[in-house]
Coordinates of C-alpha atoms (C1' of nucleotides) in Angstrom, one line a residue:
Chain N
X1 CA -37.3 111.6 174.7
X2 CA -33.7 111.0 174.0
X3 CA -32.6 113.8 176.4
X4 CA -33.4 111.6 179.4
X5 CA -30.1 109.9 178.9
X6 CA -27.2 110.3 181.4
X7 CA -23.8 110.9 180.0
X8 CA -21.3 108.2 181.0
X9 CA -18.8 110.6 182.3
X10 CA -21.4 111.9 184.8
X11 CA -22.5 108.4 185.7
X12 CA -19.1 107.3 186.6
X13 CA -18.5 110.4 188.6
X14 CA -21.7 110.7 190.5
X15 CA -23.8 107.6 189.9
X16 CA -25.3 105.9 193.0
X17 CA -26.2 102.3 193.2
X18 CA -29.9 101.8 193.1
X19 CA -30.6 104.5 190.6
X20 CA -32.4 103.7 187.4
X21 CA -30.6 105.3 184.4
X22 CA -30.8 105.5 180.7
X23 CA -27.6 105.6 178.7
X24 CA -27.0 105.8 175.0
X25 CA -23.8 105.1 173.1
X26 CA -21.8 102.8 170.9
X27 CA -20.6 99.3 171.7
X28 CA -16.8 99.0 172.1
X29 CA -16.8 95.3 172.9
X30 CA -19.3 92.7 173.9
X31 CA -17.7 90.0 176.0
X32 CA -18.9 86.6 177.0
X33 CA -22.4 87.2 175.6
X34 CA -23.1 89.3 178.8
X35 CA -20.9 92.3 179.2
X36 CA -21.3 95.4 177.0
X37 CA -18.5 98.0 177.1
X38 CA -20.5 101.1 176.1
X39 CA -18.9 104.4 175.2
X40 CA -20.7 107.7 174.5
X41 CA -17.8 110.0 173.8
X42 CA -18.1 111.9 177.0
X43 CA -15.0 110.1 178.3
X44 CA -12.7 107.4 177.3
X45 CA -14.1 105.3 180.1
X46 CA -16.8 102.9 179.2
X47 CA -19.7 101.9 181.3
X48 CA -20.2 98.2 181.7
X49 CA -23.7 97.1 181.0
X50 CA -24.6 93.6 182.1
X51 CA -27.1 91.7 180.0
X52 CA -27.8 88.8 182.4
X53 CA -28.1 85.4 180.9
X54 CA -31.6 84.5 179.9
X55 CA -32.9 88.1 180.1
X56 CA -32.5 88.8 176.4
X57 CA -33.2 86.9 173.2
X58 CA -30.4 85.4 171.1
X59 CA -31.6 87.6 168.2
X60 CA -31.0 90.7 170.2
X61 CA -27.7 89.6 171.6
X62 CA -26.4 88.8 168.1
X63 CA -27.0 92.5 167.2
X64 CA -24.7 93.8 170.0
X65 CA -21.7 94.1 167.7
X66 CA -18.7 96.4 167.9
X67 CA -19.9 99.9 166.7
X68 CA -23.6 99.3 167.1
X69 CA -25.5 102.1 168.9
X70 CA -27.7 101.3 171.8
X71 CA -30.2 102.7 174.2
X72 CA -30.1 101.0 177.5
X73 CA -32.2 101.4 180.6
X74 CA -31.3 99.6 183.8
X75 CA -30.4 99.8 187.5
X76 CA -27.0 101.1 188.5
X77 CA -25.4 98.4 190.7
X78 CA -22.1 97.8 192.5
X79 CA -20.0 95.6 190.2
X80 CA -19.1 92.1 191.2
X81 CA -16.3 92.1 188.7
X82 CA -12.9 93.7 189.2
X83 CA -12.5 96.2 186.4
X84 CA -15.1 98.8 187.5
X85 CA -16.9 99.9 190.7
X86 CA -20.3 100.3 189.2
X87 CA -22.2 98.9 186.3
X88 CA -25.7 98.9 184.8
X89 CA -27.9 95.8 185.1
X90 CA -29.8 96.1 181.8
X91 CA -33.6 96.0 182.0
X92 CA -34.2 97.0 178.4
X93 CA -31.8 97.2 175.4
X94 CA -32.8 98.9 172.2
X95 CA -30.5 98.7 169.2
X96 CA -30.7 102.2 167.6
X97 CA -28.4 101.3 164.8
X98 CA -26.8 98.0 163.8
X99 CA -23.2 97.7 162.8
X100 CA -22.1 94.8 160.6
X101 CA -19.0 93.5 162.5
X102 CA -17.6 91.9 159.3
X103 CA -17.5 95.3 157.6
X104 CA -17.0 97.8 160.4
X105 CA -13.4 98.9 160.1
X106 CA -12.7 99.6 163.8
X107 CA -11.9 96.3 165.4
X108 CA -11.5 95.7 169.1
X109 CA -7.7 95.8 168.8
X110 CA -4.9 98.3 168.3
X111 CA -4.9 100.2 165.0
X112 CA -2.1 102.2 163.5
X113 CA -2.5 106.0 163.3
X114 CA -1.9 105.8 159.5
X115 CA -4.8 103.4 159.1
X116 CA -7.1 105.5 161.3
X117 CA -6.2 108.5 159.2
X118 CA -7.8 106.7 156.2
X119 CA -11.0 106.3 158.1
X120 CA -10.9 109.7 159.8
X121 CA -14.7 109.8 159.7
X122 CA -14.8 106.9 162.3
X123 CA -11.6 107.5 164.2
X124 CA -13.3 109.8 166.8
X125 CA -14.7 106.5 168.2
X126 CA -11.2 105.4 169.3
X127 CA -9.7 106.3 172.7
X128 CA -6.8 108.2 171.2
X129 CA -8.9 110.4 169.0
X130 CA -11.6 110.8 171.6
X131 CA -8.9 112.2 173.9
X132 CA -7.3 114.3 171.2
X133 CA -10.5 116.0 170.1
X134 CA -11.9 116.6 173.6
X135 CA -8.6 118.3 174.4
X136 CA -8.7 120.3 171.1
X137 CA -12.2 121.5 172.1
X138 CA -10.9 122.4 175.6
X139 CA -8.0 124.4 174.1
X140 CA -10.3 126.3 171.8
X141 CA -12.6 127.1 174.7
X142 CA -9.6 128.1 176.9
X143 CA -8.4 130.5 174.1
X144 CA -11.6 132.4 174.3
X145 CA -11.7 132.4 178.1
X146 CA -8.1 133.6 178.4
X147 CA -8.7 136.6 176.1
X148 CA -12.2 137.3 177.4
X149 CA -10.8 137.5 181.0
X150 CA -8.4 140.1 179.8
X151 CA -10.9 142.3 177.9
X152 CA -9.8 141.4 174.4
X153 CA -12.5 141.7 171.7
X154 CA -12.9 138.7 169.4
X155 CA -12.6 140.1 165.9
X156 CA -13.8 138.0 162.9
X157 CA -11.4 138.9 160.2
X158 CA -12.3 137.9 156.6
X159 CA -11.7 134.6 155.1
X160 CA -11.6 136.0 151.6
X161 CA -9.2 138.8 151.1
X162 CA -7.8 140.9 148.3
X163 CA -4.4 141.5 149.8
X164 CA -1.5 139.2 149.6
X165 CA 0.8 141.8 151.1
X166 CA 2.1 139.9 154.0
X167 CA 3.8 137.4 151.7
X168 CA 3.1 134.7 154.3
X169 CA 2.9 132.1 151.6
X170 CA 1.2 130.8 148.4
X171 CA -2.5 131.6 148.4
X172 CA -5.5 129.7 147.1
X173 CA -7.3 131.8 144.5
X174 CA -11.0 132.6 145.0
X175 CA -12.8 133.1 141.7
X176 CA -16.0 132.5 139.8
X177 CA -14.4 133.0 136.4
X178 CA -14.6 130.0 134.0
X179 CA -11.7 127.6 134.2
X180 CA -12.0 126.4 130.6
X181 CA -9.8 129.2 129.2
X182 CA -12.7 131.4 128.1
X183 CA -12.2 134.0 130.8
X184 CA -11.8 137.5 129.4
X185 CA -8.2 138.8 129.0
X186 CA -6.8 142.3 129.3
X187 CA -5.0 143.7 126.3
X188 CA -1.7 142.6 127.9
X189 CA -3.0 139.0 127.9
X190 CA -3.5 138.6 131.6
X191 CA -6.8 137.3 133.0
X192 CA -9.2 140.3 133.5
X193 CA -10.2 140.1 137.1
X194 CA -12.4 143.2 136.8
X195 CA -14.9 140.6 135.4
X196 CA -14.5 138.4 138.5
X197 CA -17.0 138.2 141.4
X198 CA -15.3 140.8 143.5
X199 CA -14.1 142.9 140.6
X200 CA -10.5 142.1 141.5
X201 CA -8.2 139.1 142.2
X202 CA -9.0 137.5 145.5
X203 CA -7.7 134.6 147.6
X204 CA -8.2 132.8 150.9
X205 CA -6.6 134.5 153.9
X206 CA -3.1 133.6 154.9
X207 CA -3.3 135.7 158.1
X208 CA -5.8 138.0 159.8
X209 CA -3.0 140.1 161.3
X210 CA -3.3 143.2 159.1
X211 CA -7.1 143.4 159.7
X212 CA -6.4 142.6 163.4
X213 CA -4.2 145.7 163.7
X214 CA -7.1 147.8 162.5
X215 CA -9.2 146.5 165.3
X216 CA -6.5 147.0 167.9
X217 CA -6.3 150.6 166.9
X218 CA -9.8 151.1 168.2
X219 CA -10.5 148.4 170.9
X220 CA -7.0 148.3 172.3
X221 CA -6.8 144.6 172.4
X222 CA -8.4 142.1 169.9
X223 CA -7.8 138.5 168.9
X224 CA -8.7 136.5 165.9
X225 CA -9.3 132.7 165.9
X226 CA -10.1 131.3 162.6
X227 CA -9.1 129.1 159.6
X228 CA -6.1 130.1 157.6
X229 CA -5.0 128.8 154.2
X230 CA -1.6 128.2 152.6
X231 CA -1.2 126.7 149.2
X232 CA 2.4 125.7 149.9
X233 CA 3.4 122.3 148.7
X234 CA 4.5 121.2 152.2
X235 CA 4.5 117.5 152.9
X236 CA 5.4 117.3 156.5
X237 CA 4.0 116.3 159.9
X238 CA 3.8 119.9 160.9
X239 CA 2.0 121.6 158.0
X240 CA -1.6 121.8 156.7
X241 CA -3.1 123.6 153.8
X242 CA -6.0 124.6 156.1
X243 CA -5.3 125.3 159.7
X244 CA -6.5 127.4 162.6
X245 CA -4.6 130.3 163.9
X246 CA -5.0 132.6 166.9
X247 CA -3.7 136.1 166.4
X248 CA -4.0 138.6 169.2
X249 CA -3.1 142.2 168.5
X250 CA -2.5 144.8 171.2
X251 CA -2.2 148.5 171.2
X252 CA 0.1 150.0 173.8
X253 CA 2.3 146.8 173.9
X254 CA 5.9 146.6 173.2
X255 CA 8.0 143.4 172.4
X256 CA 8.4 142.5 176.0
X257 CA 4.7 142.9 176.8
X258 CA 4.1 140.7 173.7
X259 CA 6.4 138.0 175.0
X260 CA 4.8 138.1 178.4
X261 CA 1.4 137.7 177.0
X262 CA 2.3 134.9 174.7
X263 CA 4.1 133.0 177.5
X264 CA 1.2 133.5 179.9
X265 CA -1.2 132.4 177.1
X266 CA 0.6 129.1 176.4
X267 CA 0.8 128.4 180.1
X268 CA -2.9 129.2 180.6
X269 CA -3.9 126.8 177.8
X270 CA -1.8 124.0 179.2
X271 CA -3.1 124.6 182.7
X272 CA -6.7 124.6 181.6
X273 CA -6.3 121.2 180.0
X274 CA -4.4 119.8 182.9
X275 CA -7.2 120.9 185.2
X276 CA -10.2 119.9 183.1
X277 CA -8.9 116.9 181.1
X278 CA -6.5 115.1 183.4
X279 CA -7.9 111.7 182.4
X280 CA -7.4 112.3 178.7
X281 CA -3.9 113.5 179.3
X282 CA -3.1 110.4 181.4
X283 CA -4.3 108.3 178.6
X284 CA -2.3 110.2 176.0
X285 CA 0.7 110.1 178.3
X286 CA 0.5 106.3 178.4
X287 CA -0.1 106.1 174.7
X288 CA 3.0 108.1 174.0
X289 CA 5.1 106.1 176.4
X290 CA 4.1 102.9 174.6
X291 CA 5.0 104.5 171.3
X292 CA 8.3 105.7 172.6
X293 CA 9.2 102.2 173.8
X294 CA 9.1 101.0 170.1
X295 CA 11.8 103.5 169.2
X296 CA 15.6 103.0 169.7
X297 CA 16.9 104.5 172.9
X298 CA 18.6 107.5 171.2
X299 CA 15.4 108.7 169.5
X300 CA 13.3 108.6 172.6
X301 CA 12.0 111.9 174.0
X302 CA 13.6 112.9 177.3
X303 CA 10.4 113.6 179.0
X304 CA 7.0 112.0 179.0
X305 CA 4.0 114.0 178.0
X306 CA 2.7 114.9 181.5
X307 CA 6.3 115.5 182.7
X308 CA 6.9 117.9 179.8
X309 CA 3.6 119.8 180.4
X310 CA 4.4 120.1 184.1
X311 CA 7.9 121.3 183.3
X312 CA 6.6 124.0 181.0
X313 CA 4.1 125.1 183.7
X314 CA 6.9 125.4 186.3
X315 CA 9.7 127.0 184.3
X316 CA 9.9 130.3 182.5
X317 CA 10.8 130.2 178.9
X318 CA 14.3 131.1 178.0
X319 CA 14.6 134.5 176.3
X320 CA 17.6 135.3 174.0
X321 CA 18.2 137.6 171.1
X322 CA 18.9 136.2 167.7
X323 CA 22.4 137.5 167.9
X324 CA 22.9 135.5 171.2
X325 CA 21.3 132.4 169.5
X326 CA 23.8 132.6 166.7
X327 CA 26.7 132.9 169.1
X328 CA 25.5 129.8 171.1
X329 CA 25.3 127.9 167.9
X330 CA 28.8 129.0 166.8
X331 CA 30.2 128.0 170.2
X332 CA 28.3 124.7 170.3
X333 CA 30.1 121.3 170.1
X334 CA 27.7 120.4 167.3
X335 CA 29.0 123.3 165.2
X336 CA 32.6 122.6 166.0
X337 CA 32.2 119.0 165.0
X338 CA 30.5 120.1 161.8
X339 CA 27.3 118.3 162.8
X340 CA 25.1 120.9 161.2
X341 CA 24.1 120.4 157.6
X342 CA 23.6 124.2 157.1
X343 CA 26.2 126.7 158.0
X344 CA 25.8 129.2 160.8
X345 CA 26.5 132.9 160.5
X346 CA 24.8 136.2 161.6
X347 CA 22.1 136.9 159.1
X348 CA 21.0 133.4 158.3
X349 CA 17.4 132.3 158.7
X350 CA 17.9 129.5 161.3
X351 CA 17.2 126.0 160.0
X352 CA 15.1 123.6 162.0
X353 CA 18.3 121.7 163.0
X354 CA 19.5 125.0 164.6
X355 CA 16.3 125.6 166.4
X356 CA 16.1 122.1 167.6
X357 CA 19.6 122.3 168.9
X358 CA 18.8 125.4 170.9
X359 CA 15.5 124.1 172.3
X360 CA 16.2 120.3 172.7
X361 CA 19.9 120.2 173.4
X362 CA 21.1 123.5 174.8
X363 CA 18.2 124.9 176.9
X364 CA 15.9 121.9 177.1
X365 CA 12.9 124.1 177.4
X366 CA 10.8 126.5 175.2
X367 CA 12.9 129.4 173.9
X368 CA 11.9 132.8 172.8
X369 CA 14.3 134.2 170.2
X370 CA 14.0 138.0 169.6
X371 CA 15.4 140.8 167.4
X372 CA 15.9 138.9 164.2
X373 CA 17.7 140.5 161.2
X374 CA 15.4 142.8 159.4
X375 CA 16.3 141.2 156.0
X376 CA 14.6 137.9 156.9
X377 CA 11.5 139.3 158.5
X378 CA 8.2 140.8 157.3
X379 CA 7.8 144.5 156.4
X380 CA 5.5 145.4 159.3
X381 CA 7.9 144.5 162.1
X382 CA 9.3 147.4 164.1
X383 CA 12.9 148.4 163.2
X384 CA 15.2 148.4 166.1
X385 CA 16.9 151.7 166.9
X386 CA 20.6 152.1 167.1
X387 CA 21.7 149.0 165.1
X388 CA 25.2 148.7 163.7
X389 CA 25.0 149.3 159.9
X390 CA 24.6 146.0 158.2
X391 CA 23.2 144.5 161.4
X392 CA 19.7 146.0 161.3
X393 CA 17.2 144.0 163.4
X394 CA 13.5 144.1 164.0
X395 CA 11.5 143.6 167.2
X396 CA 10.4 140.1 166.3
X397 CA 10.0 137.1 168.5
X398 CA 9.5 133.4 167.8
X399 CA 8.7 130.9 170.4
X400 CA 10.3 127.5 169.8
X401 CA 8.9 124.5 171.5
X402 CA 10.5 121.1 171.9
X403 CA 9.4 118.6 169.3
X404 CA 7.2 121.1 167.4
X405 CA 9.5 124.0 166.4
X406 CA 8.0 127.4 165.9
X407 CA 4.7 127.5 167.7
X408 CA 4.4 131.3 167.9
X409 CA 5.7 134.1 165.7
X410 CA 5.1 137.7 166.6
X411 CA 6.5 141.1 166.7
X412 CA 6.1 144.7 167.8
X413 CA 4.7 146.4 164.7
X414 CA 6.3 149.4 163.0
X415 CA 4.0 152.3 164.1
X416 CA 6.1 155.1 162.5
X417 CA 4.6 155.9 159.1
X418 CA 7.8 157.1 157.3
X419 CA 9.8 154.1 158.5
X420 CA 7.1 151.7 157.5
X421 CA 6.7 153.3 154.1
X422 CA 10.5 153.2 153.5
X423 CA 10.5 149.5 154.4
X424 CA 7.6 148.7 152.1
X425 CA 9.3 150.5 149.3
X426 CA 12.6 148.5 149.7
X427 CA 10.6 145.3 149.9
X428 CA 8.5 146.1 146.9
X429 CA 5.2 146.1 148.8
X430 CA 2.6 148.2 146.9
X431 CA 1.8 150.9 149.3
X432 CA -1.1 152.3 147.3
X433 CA -3.1 149.0 147.7
X434 CA -2.4 149.1 151.4
X435 CA -3.6 152.6 152.0
X436 CA -6.2 151.3 154.5
X437 CA -3.5 149.7 156.5
X438 CA -1.3 152.8 156.5
X439 CA -4.3 154.9 157.7
X440 CA -3.7 153.4 161.2
X441 CA -0.3 155.1 161.2
X442 CA -1.6 158.3 159.8
X443 CA -4.3 158.8 162.4
X444 CA -3.4 158.3 166.0
X445 CA -0.8 155.7 165.6
X446 CA 0.4 153.9 168.7
X447 CA 3.1 151.4 169.6
X448 CA 1.5 148.0 169.3
X449 CA 2.4 144.3 169.0
X450 CA 0.9 140.9 168.4
X451 CA 1.6 137.3 167.5
X452 CA 0.2 134.3 165.8
X453 CA -0.1 130.9 167.3
X454 CA -0.7 127.9 165.2
X455 CA -3.6 126.1 166.9
X456 CA -2.9 122.6 165.6
X457 CA 0.7 122.9 166.7
X458 CA -0.5 123.8 170.2
X459 CA -2.8 120.8 170.1
X460 CA 0.1 118.7 169.1
X461 CA 2.2 120.1 171.9
X462 CA -0.5 119.3 174.5
X463 CA -1.5 115.9 173.2
X464 CA 1.9 114.7 172.2
X465 CA 0.6 113.7 168.8
X466 CA 3.6 113.7 166.4
X467 CA 1.6 114.2 163.1
X468 CA -0.4 117.4 162.7
X469 CA -2.9 115.4 160.6
X470 CA -4.0 113.6 163.8
X471 CA -5.0 116.8 165.7
X472 CA -7.4 118.2 163.1
X473 CA -10.6 116.4 162.3
X474 CA -10.2 116.3 158.5
X475 CA -6.8 117.3 157.3
X476 CA -6.3 119.2 154.1
X477 CA -2.8 118.6 152.7
X478 CA -1.4 118.5 149.2
X479 CA -3.3 116.0 147.0
X480 CA -5.5 115.1 149.9
X481 CA -9.0 116.4 150.6
X482 CA -11.2 113.5 151.7
X483 CA -14.4 113.7 153.7
Chain F
rU1 C1' 9.4 120.1 145.5
rC2 C1' 13.9 117.1 147.1
rC3 C1' 16.0 112.7 149.8
rU4 C1' 14.7 108.0 151.9
rC5 C1' 11.8 103.8 153.2
rC6 C1' 7.2 101.2 152.5
rU7 C1' 2.7 99.0 149.7
rU8 C1' 1.1 90.8 150.5
rA9 C1' -6.1 88.7 154.1
rG10 C1' -10.4 93.6 157.5
rC11 C1' -5.7 95.2 160.6
rU12 C1' -0.3 94.4 161.9
rC13 C1' 3.3 91.8 159.5
rA14 C1' 6.5 87.1 157.8
rG15 C1' 7.5 85.2 152.9
rU16 C1' 14.9 82.1 151.9
rU17 C1' 19.6 82.5 146.0
rG18 C1' 13.0 84.0 141.2
rG19 C1' 10.3 77.6 141.1
rU20 C1' 4.5 73.8 142.0
rU21 C1' -1.3 74.7 146.4
rA22 C1' 1.3 82.5 149.5
rG23 C1' 1.7 82.0 155.8
rA24 C1' 1.2 83.9 161.2
rG25 C1' -1.1 86.9 165.1
rC26 C1' -5.3 89.8 165.8
rA27 C1' -10.3 90.8 163.8
rU28 C1' -14.8 88.2 161.6
rC29 C1' -18.0 83.8 161.6
rU30 C1' -19.6 78.9 163.9
rG31 C1' -19.5 75.9 168.4
rA32 C1' -18.2 75.4 173.6
rC33 C1' -17.8 78.0 178.2
rU34 C1' -20.5 81.7 181.3
rG35 C1' -18.4 87.6 186.2
rU36 C1' -15.9 88.8 181.5
rU37 C1' -12.1 93.4 181.2
rA38 C1' -8.8 94.0 173.8
rA39 C1' -12.4 87.1 177.9
rU40 C1' -10.8 82.0 177.0
rC41 C1' -10.8 77.3 174.2
rA42 C1' -11.8 74.6 169.4
rG43 C1' -12.8 75.0 164.3
rA44 C1' -13.9 77.7 159.7
rG45 C1' -14.1 81.3 155.9
rG46 C1' -11.2 85.2 153.9
rG47 C1' -5.7 87.2 149.2
rU48 C1' -5.8 89.0 140.9
rC49 C1' 0.7 90.0 146.5
rG50 C1' -0.8 98.9 144.9
rU51 C1' -1.3 99.7 139.2
rC52 C1' 1.0 99.2 134.5
rU53 C1' 5.1 97.8 131.4
rG54 C1' 9.4 94.9 130.9
rU55 C1' 13.3 90.8 131.9
rU56 C1' 12.6 85.3 132.2
rC57 C1' 10.8 78.7 130.6
rA58 C1' 8.9 80.7 135.3
rA59 C1' 7.9 87.1 139.1
rG60 C1' 4.9 88.3 145.7
rU61 C1' 10.4 88.1 144.8
rC62 C1' 14.3 91.3 139.6
rA63 C1' 14.1 96.3 136.6
rG64 C1' 11.4 100.8 135.1
rA65 C1' 7.2 104.2 135.3
rC66 C1' 3.0 105.7 137.8
rA67 C1' -0.2 106.0 142.2
rG68 C1' -0.8 106.0 147.5
rG69 C1' 1.5 106.2 152.4
rG70 C1' 5.5 106.9 156.4
rG71 C1' 10.0 109.5 158.1
rG72 C1' 13.4 113.5 157.1
rA73 C1' 14.5 118.4 154.5
rG74 C1' 12.9 123.0 152.4
rC75 C1' 8.8 126.7 153.1
rC76 C1' 6.3 128.1 157.5
rA77 C1' 2.2 128.4 162.0

RNA sequence: UCCUCCUUAGCUCAGUUGGUUAGAGCAUCUGACUGUUAAUCAGAGGGUCGUCUGUUCAAGUCAGACAGGGGGAGCCA
């Protein structure tokens, strides 16, 4: 009966001296041949188990090594020592699994995040990754709660798709055709995908948005939350080849409704974690503060983690148009002193140095930039009416967060069939393959909007982890697919 | 993909103008101690210096290629 165990988190919150309890977990340290710091993953806090001198054999005590798993039964008592209020006086100790201390890679000492990345299968057992992944879980749960409270339908859009129409990036091909060059060819010499599993060329999804729109045209409000794949050769601390994305899509919403929802959503997620995982946030706040101390003064973040999260909770995001953003950059001391590597002019796709300037230097808070030039945005974004010729814009919005960059990208969608078809034509999007998408505009089209939020970037923002590989359990990046 | 830095013990790092037997802290092991908090004290074991090629009487040290990693950029979420 393993289920008789009490979780350590519960024990530390509600445990009363005098109770007999059973705990199970992994040894973090074993001090002085008497004191076991036991952790079961329910919290970063360990329970101290006292193996009183003489109560246990030397053979058993020798097996209480870092990383070993134990089942312990004993009485909860008020601690004589200073570090904890209660502890367990062990009556029985059973070693469930030994751990050779000479080989076990996690030592009772500080490890670098780079080293822990190499042993990602064991890093959950550290305080940092314990906190990060409990918070990741809480954020995922809060995503569903937020949308469920608002009547959104969770739509599972496909992982394997045939369309690459969005042009969101390079795709991973899905095929069962032989890779040895014997696949049948068409007369033109191209690989004949009619012979493939699905009878056509298919790939892993880069976005569930288009399918999401189909759902919104019936349920009103839907959201997707699933894995997304990009075969981009991106080697940065902000990109993964496999990541999770949340994409709500709402009928009867315009750009402003969209922004309001996105902002409320982000605040809700942060609030949920602050309420339910305060202890993990405090730990990560201290961890980040330690890390910041190692950096030169100039590179240090202006706010600590908790300070930043509280600030975001208390202050509305800044909202500016793309045109205003460009003007701010042109007027900035940085521009006048030629500090930017890339030039600024209306029509450019803003570089990360420009976005960082707006967010981290000028406004010092999250910024929503709207109404981008049509030329640099996707075909499905709604064309703004009454634009000056040559300055056509679309109802797009990006939310830029300090330290992360773009955390949300969204838009009001083009619901007018002829305008959408014209745009697809000029952008060379094959309308005939997208007939199913255009049907939503043919039959009962409505103004609608939606956005995508990169889940890992949100986890980064809330945990303060600077490398995206440290907020997903097993990162997939170019030339790296371990575990 | 580009720029840049790095790769020496299980981990984090020193290693002088190229020169004999490559060091430290932590971890591990052994012993001591026994209310400890990443315990403490004493001792011990542990390294083909990322790989290959070259320069040289001599390479951890110099050069090149490759591999892996960090930071930045591009692309983006």
